[in-house]
Short mmCIF file of C-alpha atoms in Angstrom, two decimals:
data_model
loop_
_atom_site.label_atom_id
_atom_site.label_comp_id
_atom_site.label_asym_id
_atom_site.label_seq_id
_atom_site.Cartn_x
_atom_site.Cartn_y
_atom_site.Cartn_z
CA UNK K 1 -17.37 116.10 -51.40
CA UNK K 2 -20.55 118.37 -51.00
CA UNK K 3 -22.90 119.44 -53.80
CA UNK K 4 -22.02 123.42 -54.13
CA UNK K 5 -25.28 125.56 -53.44
CA UNK K 6 -26.94 125.75 -56.71
CA UNK K 7 -27.78 129.58 -57.97
CA UNK K 8 -31.51 129.54 -59.19
CA UNK K 9 -32.75 131.61 -61.61
CA UNK K 10 -35.66 133.98 -60.04
CA UNK K 11 -38.59 135.40 -61.46
CA UNK K 12 -38.20 139.17 -62.19
CA UNK K 13 -42.14 139.82 -61.39
CA UNK K 14 -42.72 137.42 -58.03
CA UNK K 15 -39.07 137.61 -56.86
CA UNK K 16 -39.46 133.61 -56.15
CA UNK K 17 -36.64 131.10 -57.26
CA UNK K 18 -38.02 129.14 -60.18
CA UNK K 19 -38.19 125.46 -59.69
CA UNK K 20 -35.83 123.09 -61.77
CA UNK K 21 -33.04 125.33 -62.29
CA UNK K 22 -29.27 124.42 -61.62
CA UNK K 23 -26.67 126.13 -60.61
CA UNK K 24 -24.51 128.09 -63.21
CA UNK K 25 -21.20 128.81 -62.70
CA UNK K 26 -19.92 132.70 -63.07
CA UNK K 27 -16.54 132.95 -64.26
CA UNK K 28 -15.00 136.37 -63.95
CA UNK K 29 -14.40 138.37 -67.25
CA UNK K 30 -10.69 138.74 -68.33
CA UNK K 31 -10.00 142.38 -68.54
CA UNK K 32 -9.28 143.48 -71.84
CA UNK K 33 -6.08 144.89 -72.73
CA UNK K 34 -6.63 148.62 -73.89
CA UNK K 35 -5.00 149.14 -77.34
CA UNK K 36 -2.25 151.02 -76.47
CA UNK K 37 -1.11 148.79 -73.87
CA UNK K 38 -1.22 145.63 -76.51
CA UNK K 39 1.07 147.92 -79.09
CA UNK K 40 3.66 148.75 -76.44
CA UNK K 41 3.70 145.08 -75.35
CA UNK K 42 3.86 143.87 -78.84
CA UNK K 43 6.67 146.50 -79.91
CA UNK K 44 9.03 145.62 -77.20
CA UNK K 45 9.43 149.38 -76.21
CA UNK K 46 8.09 148.88 -72.92
CA UNK K 47 5.30 146.78 -70.86
CA UNK K 48 5.07 149.31 -68.51
CA UNK K 49 5.21 153.08 -67.83
CA UNK K 50 8.37 152.98 -66.17
CA UNK K 51 10.24 150.91 -68.70
CA UNK K 52 8.90 153.01 -71.42
CA UNK K 53 9.83 156.10 -69.82
CA UNK K 54 13.27 154.74 -69.70
CA UNK K 55 13.27 153.61 -73.44
CA UNK K 56 12.43 157.04 -74.34
CA UNK K 57 15.02 158.48 -71.97
CA UNK K 58 17.83 156.41 -73.74
CA UNK K 59 16.44 157.08 -77.09
CA UNK K 60 16.44 160.80 -76.44
CA UNK K 61 20.00 161.18 -74.96
CA UNK K 62 21.40 158.88 -77.86
CA UNK K 63 19.80 161.05 -80.41
CA UNK K 64 20.96 164.31 -78.95
CA UNK K 65 24.67 162.69 -78.76
CA UNK K 66 24.40 161.78 -82.40
CA UNK K 67 23.09 165.16 -83.55
CA UNK K 68 25.95 166.71 -81.48
CA UNK K 69 28.81 164.54 -83.35
CA UNK K 70 27.01 164.92 -86.82
CA UNK K 71 26.98 168.58 -86.53
CA UNK K 72 30.87 168.85 -85.37
CA UNK K 73 31.39 166.08 -88.13
CA UNK K 74 30.02 168.23 -90.66
CA UNK K 75 32.19 171.27 -89.99
CA UNK K 76 34.96 169.20 -90.07
CA UNK K 77 34.30 167.39 -93.17
CA UNK K 78 33.00 170.43 -95.43
CA UNK K 79 36.11 172.00 -94.22
CA UNK K 80 38.30 169.40 -95.88
CA UNK K 81 35.78 168.63 -98.65
CA UNK K 82 36.08 172.20 -99.60
CA UNK K 83 39.67 171.56 -100.67
CA UNK K 84 39.16 168.60 -102.95
CA UNK K 85 39.08 169.02 -106.61
CA UNK K 86 35.65 169.53 -108.27
CA UNK K 87 36.35 166.74 -110.64
CA UNK K 88 36.06 164.16 -108.01
CA UNK K 89 32.54 165.01 -107.15
CA UNK K 90 30.20 162.22 -107.10
CA UNK K 91 33.00 159.78 -107.45
CA UNK K 92 34.42 157.20 -104.92
CA UNK K 93 37.62 158.82 -105.82
CA UNK K 94 36.49 161.88 -103.65
CA UNK K 95 36.54 159.36 -100.54
CA UNK K 96 39.70 158.22 -101.29
CA UNK K 97 41.53 161.58 -101.68
CA UNK K 98 39.66 162.98 -98.60
CA UNK K 99 40.89 159.35 -96.59
CA UNK K 100 44.16 161.08 -96.81
CA UNK K 101 43.52 163.84 -94.85
CA UNK K 102 43.54 163.04 -90.87
CA UNK K 103 41.17 166.08 -90.37
CA UNK K 104 38.82 164.38 -92.63
CA UNK K 105 39.31 161.07 -90.94
CA UNK K 106 38.80 162.56 -87.49
CA UNK K 107 35.43 163.99 -88.92
CA UNK K 108 34.54 160.35 -90.26
CA UNK K 109 35.14 158.73 -87.07
CA UNK K 110 32.70 161.41 -85.65
CA UNK K 111 30.19 160.39 -88.05
CA UNK K 112 30.50 156.77 -87.57
CA UNK K 113 29.91 157.31 -83.96
CA UNK K 114 27.13 159.38 -84.94
CA UNK K 115 25.26 156.83 -86.75
CA UNK K 116 26.10 154.20 -83.80
CA UNK K 117 24.29 156.39 -81.70
CA UNK K 118 21.49 157.10 -83.94
CA UNK K 119 20.80 153.38 -84.26
CA UNK K 120 21.02 153.00 -80.26
CA UNK K 121 18.24 155.51 -80.17
CA UNK K 122 16.10 153.90 -82.80
CA UNK K 123 16.60 150.57 -80.88
CA UNK K 124 14.69 151.98 -78.01
CA UNK K 125 12.46 154.65 -79.70
CA UNK K 126 10.46 155.21 -82.99
CA UNK K 127 11.55 157.30 -86.14
CA UNK K 128 8.87 160.30 -85.20
CA UNK K 129 10.83 160.42 -81.63
CA UNK K 130 14.42 159.94 -82.74
CA UNK K 131 14.32 161.89 -86.00
CA UNK K 132 13.38 165.34 -85.12
CA UNK K 133 15.94 165.32 -82.17
CA UNK K 134 18.75 164.19 -84.38
CA UNK K 135 17.91 167.18 -86.68
CA UNK K 136 19.25 169.56 -83.93
CA UNK K 137 22.84 169.36 -85.31
CA UNK K 138 23.27 172.55 -86.72
CA UNK K 139 22.29 174.17 -83.16
CA UNK K 140 25.73 172.33 -82.09
CA UNK K 141 27.55 173.08 -85.30
CA UNK K 142 27.31 176.74 -84.94
CA UNK K 143 28.82 177.24 -81.50
CA UNK K 144 31.84 175.38 -82.66
CA UNK K 145 32.19 177.50 -85.79
CA UNK K 146 31.82 180.44 -82.92
CA UNK K 147 34.30 178.92 -80.80
CA UNK K 148 36.69 178.12 -83.43
CA UNK K 149 36.98 181.85 -84.65
CA UNK K 150 36.65 183.15 -81.24
CA UNK K 151 33.37 185.12 -81.85
CA UNK K 152 30.26 185.41 -79.81
CA UNK K 153 26.84 184.00 -81.18
CA UNK K 154 24.64 187.26 -81.96
CA UNK K 155 21.08 187.30 -80.89
CA UNK K 156 19.54 185.97 -84.42
CA UNK K 157 21.86 182.99 -83.86
CA UNK K 158 21.04 182.20 -80.11
CA UNK K 159 17.38 182.91 -81.27
CA UNK K 160 17.77 180.42 -84.03
CA UNK K 161 19.07 177.82 -81.38
CA UNK K 162 16.33 178.41 -79.03
CA UNK K 163 13.84 177.95 -81.69
CA UNK K 164 15.16 174.68 -83.21
CA UNK K 165 15.51 173.38 -79.74
CA UNK K 166 11.93 174.19 -78.48
CA UNK K 167 10.48 173.54 -81.72
CA UNK K 168 11.55 169.75 -81.80
CA UNK K 169 10.90 169.79 -77.77
CA UNK K 170 6.92 170.77 -78.63
CA UNK K 171 7.03 168.17 -81.60
CA UNK K 172 8.03 165.23 -79.56
CA UNK K 173 6.25 166.25 -76.18
CA UNK K 174 2.82 165.22 -77.55
CA UNK K 175 3.59 162.05 -79.05
CA UNK K 176 1.14 159.09 -78.28
CA UNK K 177 2.35 156.44 -75.87
CA UNK K 178 1.74 153.86 -78.29
CA UNK K 179 3.54 155.60 -81.41
CA UNK K 180 6.39 153.00 -81.90
CA UNK K 181 4.76 150.93 -84.40
CA UNK K 182 6.24 147.40 -85.51
CA UNK K 183 10.18 146.75 -85.24
CA UNK K 184 10.11 144.84 -88.54
CA UNK K 185 8.23 145.54 -91.65
CA UNK K 186 7.63 143.12 -94.61
CA UNK K 187 9.71 143.80 -98.08
CA UNK K 188 6.29 144.50 -99.94
CA UNK K 189 5.90 147.69 -97.54
CA UNK K 190 9.41 148.63 -98.38
CA UNK K 191 9.21 148.53 -102.43
CA UNK K 192 7.16 151.82 -102.83
CA UNK K 193 9.45 153.69 -100.47
CA UNK K 194 12.45 152.50 -102.00
CA UNK K 195 11.19 153.02 -105.42
CA UNK K 196 10.43 156.92 -104.66
CA UNK K 197 13.49 157.43 -102.92
CA UNK K 198 15.57 156.06 -105.68
CA UNK K 199 13.66 158.15 -108.38
CA UNK K 200 14.15 161.28 -106.19
CA UNK K 201 17.46 160.88 -105.57
CA UNK K 202 18.23 160.20 -109.46
CA UNK K 203 16.26 163.27 -110.58
CA UNK K 204 18.03 165.48 -107.87
CA UNK K 205 21.54 164.34 -109.07
CA UNK K 206 21.03 164.61 -112.64
CA UNK K 207 19.43 168.45 -112.29
CA UNK K 208 22.84 169.06 -109.83
CA UNK K 209 25.22 168.07 -112.08
CA UNK K 210 23.77 170.32 -114.69
CA UNK K 211 24.08 173.29 -112.31
CA UNK K 212 26.61 175.02 -110.49
CA UNK K 213 27.21 177.34 -107.69
CA UNK K 214 24.32 177.26 -104.67
CA UNK K 215 22.05 175.02 -106.80
CA UNK K 216 24.58 172.42 -107.15
CA UNK K 217 25.53 172.52 -103.03
CA UNK K 218 21.37 172.87 -102.55
CA UNK K 219 20.39 169.94 -104.99
CA UNK K 220 23.15 167.28 -103.90
CA UNK K 221 22.36 168.09 -100.30
CA UNK K 222 18.58 167.33 -101.08
CA UNK K 223 19.76 164.04 -102.56
CA UNK K 224 22.14 163.26 -99.50
CA UNK K 225 19.47 164.13 -97.09
CA UNK K 226 16.94 161.70 -98.71
CA UNK K 227 19.41 159.01 -98.60
CA UNK K 228 19.76 159.82 -94.94
CA UNK K 229 16.19 159.48 -94.46
CA UNK K 230 16.04 156.05 -95.86
CA UNK K 231 19.40 155.12 -94.12
CA UNK K 232 17.76 155.89 -91.02
CA UNK K 233 14.96 153.92 -92.01
CA UNK K 234 17.14 150.80 -92.46
CA UNK K 235 19.04 151.23 -89.54
CA UNK K 236 15.59 150.88 -87.47
CA UNK K 237 14.85 147.81 -89.79
CA UNK K 238 18.19 146.11 -88.99
CA UNK K 239 17.93 146.82 -85.37
CA UNK K 240 14.63 145.43 -85.65
CA UNK K 241 15.72 142.29 -87.28
CA UNK K 242 18.88 141.92 -84.70
CA UNK K 243 16.51 142.21 -81.96
CA UNK K 244 13.76 139.49 -83.13
CA UNK K 245 16.38 137.59 -85.15
CA UNK K 246 19.87 137.66 -83.63
CA UNK K 247 22.72 136.51 -85.98
CA UNK K 248 19.94 135.25 -88.77
CA UNK K 249 19.35 138.86 -89.32
CA UNK K 250 22.27 138.63 -91.60
CA UNK K 251 20.11 136.24 -94.09
CA UNK K 252 17.75 139.41 -94.40
CA UNK K 253 18.38 142.23 -96.73
CA UNK K 254 18.33 144.91 -94.48
CA UNK K 255 21.67 144.99 -93.46
CA UNK K 256 23.20 144.85 -97.06
CA UNK K 257 20.81 147.70 -98.28
CA UNK K 258 21.87 149.60 -95.02
CA UNK K 259 25.78 149.41 -96.55
CA UNK K 260 25.00 150.42 -99.87
CA UNK K 261 22.63 153.49 -98.89
CA UNK K 262 25.21 154.58 -96.27
CA UNK K 263 27.77 154.64 -98.94
CA UNK K 264 25.84 156.71 -101.51
CA UNK K 265 24.62 159.11 -99.12
CA UNK K 266 28.34 159.78 -97.71
CA UNK K 267 29.26 160.52 -101.46
CA UNK K 268 26.44 162.66 -101.67
CA UNK K 269 26.99 164.80 -98.55
CA UNK K 270 30.80 164.94 -99.13
CA UNK K 271 29.76 166.42 -102.80
CA UNK K 272 27.43 168.97 -101.32
CA UNK K 273 30.38 170.03 -98.61
CA UNK K 274 32.71 170.07 -101.66
CA UNK K 275 30.47 172.20 -103.65
CA UNK K 276 29.30 174.83 -101.12
CA UNK K 277 29.00 176.20 -97.65
CA UNK K 278 27.38 174.51 -94.68
CA UNK K 279 24.97 177.44 -94.79
CA UNK K 280 23.22 175.81 -97.74
CA UNK K 281 23.86 172.00 -97.40
CA UNK K 282 23.18 171.31 -93.74
CA UNK K 283 19.89 173.13 -93.23
CA UNK K 284 18.48 171.33 -96.29
CA UNK K 285 19.68 167.95 -94.49
CA UNK K 286 18.48 168.91 -91.29
CA UNK K 287 14.82 169.62 -92.72
CA UNK K 288 14.47 166.86 -95.30
CA UNK K 289 16.20 163.97 -93.50
CA UNK K 290 13.77 163.98 -90.40
CA UNK K 291 10.72 164.90 -92.52
CA UNK K 292 11.55 161.79 -94.62
CA UNK K 293 12.57 159.77 -91.98
CA UNK K 294 9.20 160.60 -89.91
CA UNK K 295 7.12 159.60 -93.27
CA UNK K 296 9.00 156.49 -93.81
CA UNK K 297 8.17 155.31 -90.05
CA UNK K 298 4.27 156.00 -90.51
CA UNK K 299 4.23 154.22 -93.89
CA UNK K 300 6.54 151.21 -93.23
CA UNK K 301 6.91 150.86 -89.50
CA UNK K 302 3.01 151.91 -88.81
CA UNK K 303 4.21 154.69 -86.57
CA UNK K 304 2.13 157.32 -85.17
CA UNK K 305 1.74 161.00 -84.80
CA UNK K 306 -0.40 162.90 -82.51
CA UNK K 307 -4.15 161.62 -82.74
CA UNK K 308 -6.19 164.86 -81.62
CA UNK K 309 -6.28 167.94 -83.14
CA UNK K 310 -4.80 170.13 -80.63
CA UNK K 311 -1.71 167.89 -80.15
CA UNK K 312 -1.73 167.47 -84.27
CA UNK K 313 -1.43 171.35 -84.27
CA UNK K 314 1.31 171.58 -81.62
CA UNK K 315 3.47 169.16 -83.55
CA UNK K 316 2.65 171.60 -87.00
CA UNK K 317 3.57 174.46 -84.98
CA UNK K 318 6.80 172.91 -83.20
CA UNK K 319 7.96 171.64 -86.85
CA UNK K 320 7.63 175.11 -88.09
CA UNK K 321 9.41 176.75 -85.11
CA UNK K 322 12.16 174.66 -85.57
CA UNK K 323 12.38 174.98 -89.46
CA UNK K 324 12.49 178.87 -88.56
CA UNK K 325 15.45 178.31 -86.21
CA UNK K 326 17.30 176.24 -88.84
CA UNK K 327 16.80 179.21 -91.46
CA UNK K 328 18.05 181.52 -88.99
CA UNK K 329 21.18 179.48 -88.27
CA UNK K 330 21.80 179.21 -91.86
CA UNK K 331 21.72 182.84 -92.36
CA UNK K 332 24.53 183.11 -89.88
CA UNK K 333 27.65 184.75 -91.22
CA UNK K 334 29.64 181.86 -89.34
CA UNK K 335 27.76 179.41 -91.60
CA UNK K 336 27.81 181.41 -94.94
CA UNK K 337 31.45 182.29 -94.60
CA UNK K 338 32.78 178.98 -93.37
CA UNK K 339 34.08 178.20 -96.62
CA UNK K 340 36.81 180.90 -96.93
CA UNK K 341 39.44 179.49 -99.19
CA UNK K 342 38.73 179.23 -102.76
CA UNK K 343 38.33 175.54 -104.61
CA UNK K 344 41.70 174.43 -106.15
CA UNK K 345 41.99 173.95 -109.51
CA UNK K 346 42.97 170.53 -110.79
CA UNK K 347 46.67 170.15 -111.34
CA UNK K 348 48.86 167.80 -113.04
CA UNK K 349 49.06 165.52 -109.92
CA UNK K 350 45.23 165.40 -109.64
CA UNK K 351 44.55 164.02 -113.43
CA UNK K 352 43.84 160.34 -113.97
#
C-alpha cells in the first residue's frame, strides 16, 4: 500500500514548501446542532419539521375537543348542581348526591372525556400551547345555551366568541419551535408550585366559606381553577412519565397526586356551580386555569414563550383580546340567567 501524498506546510511569505514537514490529515468538522433542534430531539416532540407540525396539529385538535366537551359538561353539571342543597357544599356528599342524577352523570362522562383529550393534547404539545386553546370552552358553552333556549346569539356574544378564538390563535401562533421543554421534571422543581397552589386554594376556600352569593361563587371558582391548573400540569407530568418509564410510572408520585388533585378540583368546581351562575364561575376558570398552567409549564417544565419583543407583544395582545372575549361572553344574558330556578332548602330527607 502506497504512502499518501503529504500535505506540507507552506511559507506564507515565499510560497515555498517547508522541508521536513509531514502530512496532516484534515478531518471534516461535524456540524453542530442548533439549540432548538437539540431541544426538539430531546423533548420527543419531533425530530423534524414534518413530525413537529403533526404533533402540534394533534395537540391543537385534541385541546379543541377537550374545550368543547368541558363547555358542554359545565352547562349540564351547573344545571344539576344548582338544585343540590347548600349544606353539601365542599363535601364529598355533594358528589354522591349528584351521582344519583342521570343528567349530572352525563355531564361527568363528558368531563372525563374532556380530560382524556387534554391528556392526549399534553402528550403531543406543551402547556403553553394546550392551555390557551383548552380555555375556549365558554365559546362552546354559550351557543349550546342559545340552542337550548331556541334563541339567537347577539352581536356582543358573537364578538366575544370571535375575540376569544382570535386572541388564543394570536397567542399560540408566535410560540417558538422549541417551546416544549422537558417531559419529566424532578420533585424539587414541583415543591414550590405545590406549596403555592395549596396555600392559595386554602385562602380562597376559607374566604368563600365566610362569603355568600357572587363572592362565594367567584372564590370557589378561583380555587377550582387553581387546582385545575395544577391538575393539567400533573397530567403532563404523568404522560411524560408514561412515555419515558412505561408501566414503571406507577412507582412515581405524579399519578397519585393527579388523582387527589382531580377529586379536590371536582368538589370545588361543583361547589362553585352550586353557589351561582356560570356567568361568574366559568370566566374565572377560563382565565385563571390557562394562566396558571402556562406559568407552571415555564417554571417546572422549562417551557418557553416567545423570545422576541414583537412576538411577546403579540402574545400579550392576544391574551388581552381573549380575556375581553371571555368577559363579553360572561355578560351574556344566556350565562347570567342560566340558574333560573331557586336553591332548594334542606328538607327532612336531606338531613344527616
